[in-house]
């Protein structure tokens, strides 16, 4: 083993120790990156990475879409759009057995189209849908499990912070990745709904019947939101605007609609701005750390060595892919979704492209894989967030409630691997 | 010594196989294996915009630098971006390198300058015909850099900044109406499919540098310094740029041969109109270098003379 | 061993943090509007806001760094919560103090090194794309955020060590938790 290999191994060990001791993920990656770079290239150059790289990361025009999409999601929540979405779902699906569960998943999918984060989607929907489901006698495990799963739609259906970060790290087009996420996202929603019907079709209580005029009125209320989403995704799909411009338009118009409908005042807007800022800064800290860590990995040539090693094992393209996804799944049990993308994508991306897989397709596959980690024990961010909002739901109970959906996730992953066209068809028509 | 060479081009870019790799191999052979160079392509060690600092600070020992990416920082070499000056990137590169050697120590004093090279001049590719400067009015152009951006603005057009891979989409969907781009890369990025019209004149080029970290150079033995010096010459600059220039020039041949493409060769009057339109850029450049304490006319004439002698002046 | 917090100081610190966040949040709004108006200008009049590209990204840098200062004070970074909730309170405070100390070290190094970027932007005469505005004031503003972050992170470390971090959270109110994933 060379000095570079030992340094790389030591770097990973130091990283995990620091993360276990609650050092912010980005800071741990950044310090290990700089320290490791110093061991290979000297202290002066390593410290200079800190002078150059972080400020470049936060002034990257393409990355400014993250704060704007986060802002759009926060403004949408504050304007009560989540409540409207659930209301419409209830009006149309509430009459069936398990109808509230279907409504919840539909509302999660709708909210995911405005919000770029799974955890935020789960948190928002817990507040809106959980009390209703409890009122109609849903067992808490079942109800929270449904919300936890529905929340994962947040990072698959565009906009998606995690897909944007993948695009940044893998050097892919954000717009293309967003468009690629649409069909798999809708497929996920449909499969979750099917799972609800199959598993809870008899046991889940029915909600109340909504008269048809009222049901149509609920759709009408959603009008501005639907138009906004269509405009944003349409703008990206038709290339009328860049994804960053779409994000700015989305945040601006969501705010404007909220003001016009008297849902947002000065106070709500400033609070939304502060909340969006906090979330965005936390994401940027991780990005900064990821790049510093990436430079360290590059000088040790770890990705190249791992590529050579995996390719030499000669498991075939799909064998190697399965090993990579298994690593994501296992680490997903304990690591944050975005941290995992940031840590692993630079290492496995060269392997995957060398094996001839499409980088956009792989982005969607990776996001679906880490998304499973959000709802599996012992660390599932969606579960914890729901638990923090609804303390009466025990994490173990939520994990139980979400299990059927994890199975549909795995089935969907298999479908996407078998039929890459599910992902690639739509972006392929972009031109 | 094992030197890290950081670039931001992908490994498939013509510069790597036809330029840097033969250069590296020659260095290894000339030093009898004492110097080895490892390439880190695709921004592995940092953003394209930061490559000057990457060489200066020793993050890499060698770096591929685009000085124009940081507007205003390197005013002298920015002469290479002034439109309608340089006709080709082969003898043009040799001339450009020979000229810039006189100023490199002053302008890029905190790195060890190795060589300067150019890409084959690019031109305007558009969805609708563009023949004269007035045709830019009201159009949105994806410019190659700040200088072209200023030209576009002065002619009543708007600039839109999108990355090279996103440029095709921007044109197809109407975010942009035209683009300034080198010929070969036009086909590489598929932009040829959306821009049937081309102005057949060398409009602009972009200077690039291979720079070395000062301490890394000083740390070499005298023998190895001599090897590096022998590889940091105007002749090597031309050799490194040659394959890339060929690649770009082939793109123009391809467009000429294709029935889908219309090349417009401007009349002498039209050329004059374009040069007049670009004249304020040269004045602005002169003001910039004068402000930094250079005699602008001497610096300018120096490049013109070198280019003329090499047969690479656009007239 | 928890020392009773002096609400006066905590309340004042909270006011300052809130003010920083609000200004940075408003800058986020300004950036959003600049980009939006620029797109509209490009479509309707072929005239985008000059330098909207550089203004958006340079202001975003400053916004994020000042937000980083506020976050250092609040300690709301994304971290892995694997073992701390099974630790007794004293051990947990030790872990928190260690994490805050590491964050402080990183922030101090960052601010120290980033200063060289300010001076290099100043002396090299780097400018924006369209209007050729000097870049260094934006870099200096960004660096100011990094410097402020050193201060706020140090204050938080002191609060954790003296057992007043919880009182601070109470002062800030139960703001909604947000997360990236
Ligand atoms: Na989403
Ligand atoms: Na998990």
Short mmCIF file of C-alpha atoms in Angstrom, two decimals, chain A residues 37 40-41 44-46 48-49 51-53 56 61-62 173 236-242 245 294-295 298-299 301 304 430-431, chain B residues 4 38-40 43-47 49-50 53-54 56-60 70 160-163 166 168-170 172-175:
data_model
loop_
_atom_site.label_atom_id
_atom_site.label_comp_id
_atom_site.label_asym_id
_atom_site.label_seq_id
_atom_site.Cartn_x
_atom_site.Cartn_y
_atom_site.Cartn_z
CA UNK A 37 -4.22 17.15 0.89
CA UNK A 40 0.25 14.54 -0.02
CA UNK A 41 0.98 18.02 -1.39
CA UNK A 44 0.79 25.58 2.06
CA UNK A 45 -1.09 24.31 -0.99
CA UNK A 46 -3.65 22.57 1.24
CA UNK A 48 -4.70 27.61 -0.10
CA UNK A 49 -7.53 25.28 -1.07
CA UNK A 51 -8.66 30.42 0.10
CA UNK A 52 -9.85 29.40 -3.34
CA UNK A 53 -12.45 26.66 -3.27
CA UNK A 56 -15.85 29.61 -5.67
CA UNK A 61 -24.13 30.83 -10.55
CA UNK A 62 -25.55 27.38 -11.27
CA UNK A 173 -27.04 19.26 -16.80
CA UNK A 236 -36.86 23.92 -18.27
CA UNK A 237 -38.13 21.21 -20.63
CA UNK A 238 -38.46 23.56 -23.58
CA UNK A 239 -35.21 25.28 -22.68
CA UNK A 240 -36.93 28.67 -22.51
CA UNK A 241 -35.13 29.39 -19.26
CA UNK A 242 -32.09 27.92 -17.52
CA UNK A 245 -33.79 31.24 -13.94
CA UNK A 294 -12.90 15.57 -3.44
CA UNK A 295 -9.55 17.29 -4.09
CA UNK A 298 -8.21 13.16 -6.43
CA UNK A 299 -4.59 13.57 -5.34
CA UNK A 301 -6.10 8.84 -7.03
CA UNK A 304 -9.10 5.75 -10.33
CA UNK A 430 -35.82 17.62 -25.00
CA UNK A 431 -33.87 18.01 -28.23
CA UNK B 4 0.69 17.30 -10.79
CA UNK B 38 0.39 13.11 -13.73
CA UNK B 39 -2.57 14.73 -15.46
CA UNK B 40 -5.65 15.64 -13.39
CA UNK B 43 -11.47 20.14 -12.76
CA UNK B 44 -10.45 17.39 -10.33
CA UNK B 45 -8.26 19.85 -8.44
CA UNK B 46 -10.42 22.92 -8.76
CA UNK B 47 -12.64 25.17 -10.85
CA UNK B 49 -11.75 29.80 -13.13
CA UNK B 50 -9.15 29.24 -10.41
CA UNK B 53 -4.23 30.47 -8.37
CA UNK B 54 -3.98 26.69 -8.39
CA UNK B 56 0.49 29.95 -7.95
CA UNK B 57 -0.41 28.27 -4.65
CA UNK B 58 1.05 24.87 -5.48
CA UNK B 59 -2.26 23.00 -5.40
CA UNK B 60 -0.93 21.68 -8.70
CA UNK B 70 -11.11 36.44 -14.78
CA UNK B 160 -26.75 35.02 -22.35
CA UNK B 161 -24.26 32.99 -20.38
CA UNK B 162 -24.76 29.27 -20.57
CA UNK B 163 -22.18 26.51 -20.38
CA UNK B 166 -26.09 23.69 -22.44
CA UNK B 168 -27.20 23.64 -27.97
CA UNK B 169 -30.41 23.63 -25.99
CA UNK B 170 -30.30 27.37 -25.44
CA UNK B 172 -32.70 25.33 -30.14
CA UNK B 173 -35.24 26.69 -27.68
CA UNK B 174 -34.64 30.32 -28.47
CA UNK B 175 -32.79 31.36 -25.31
#
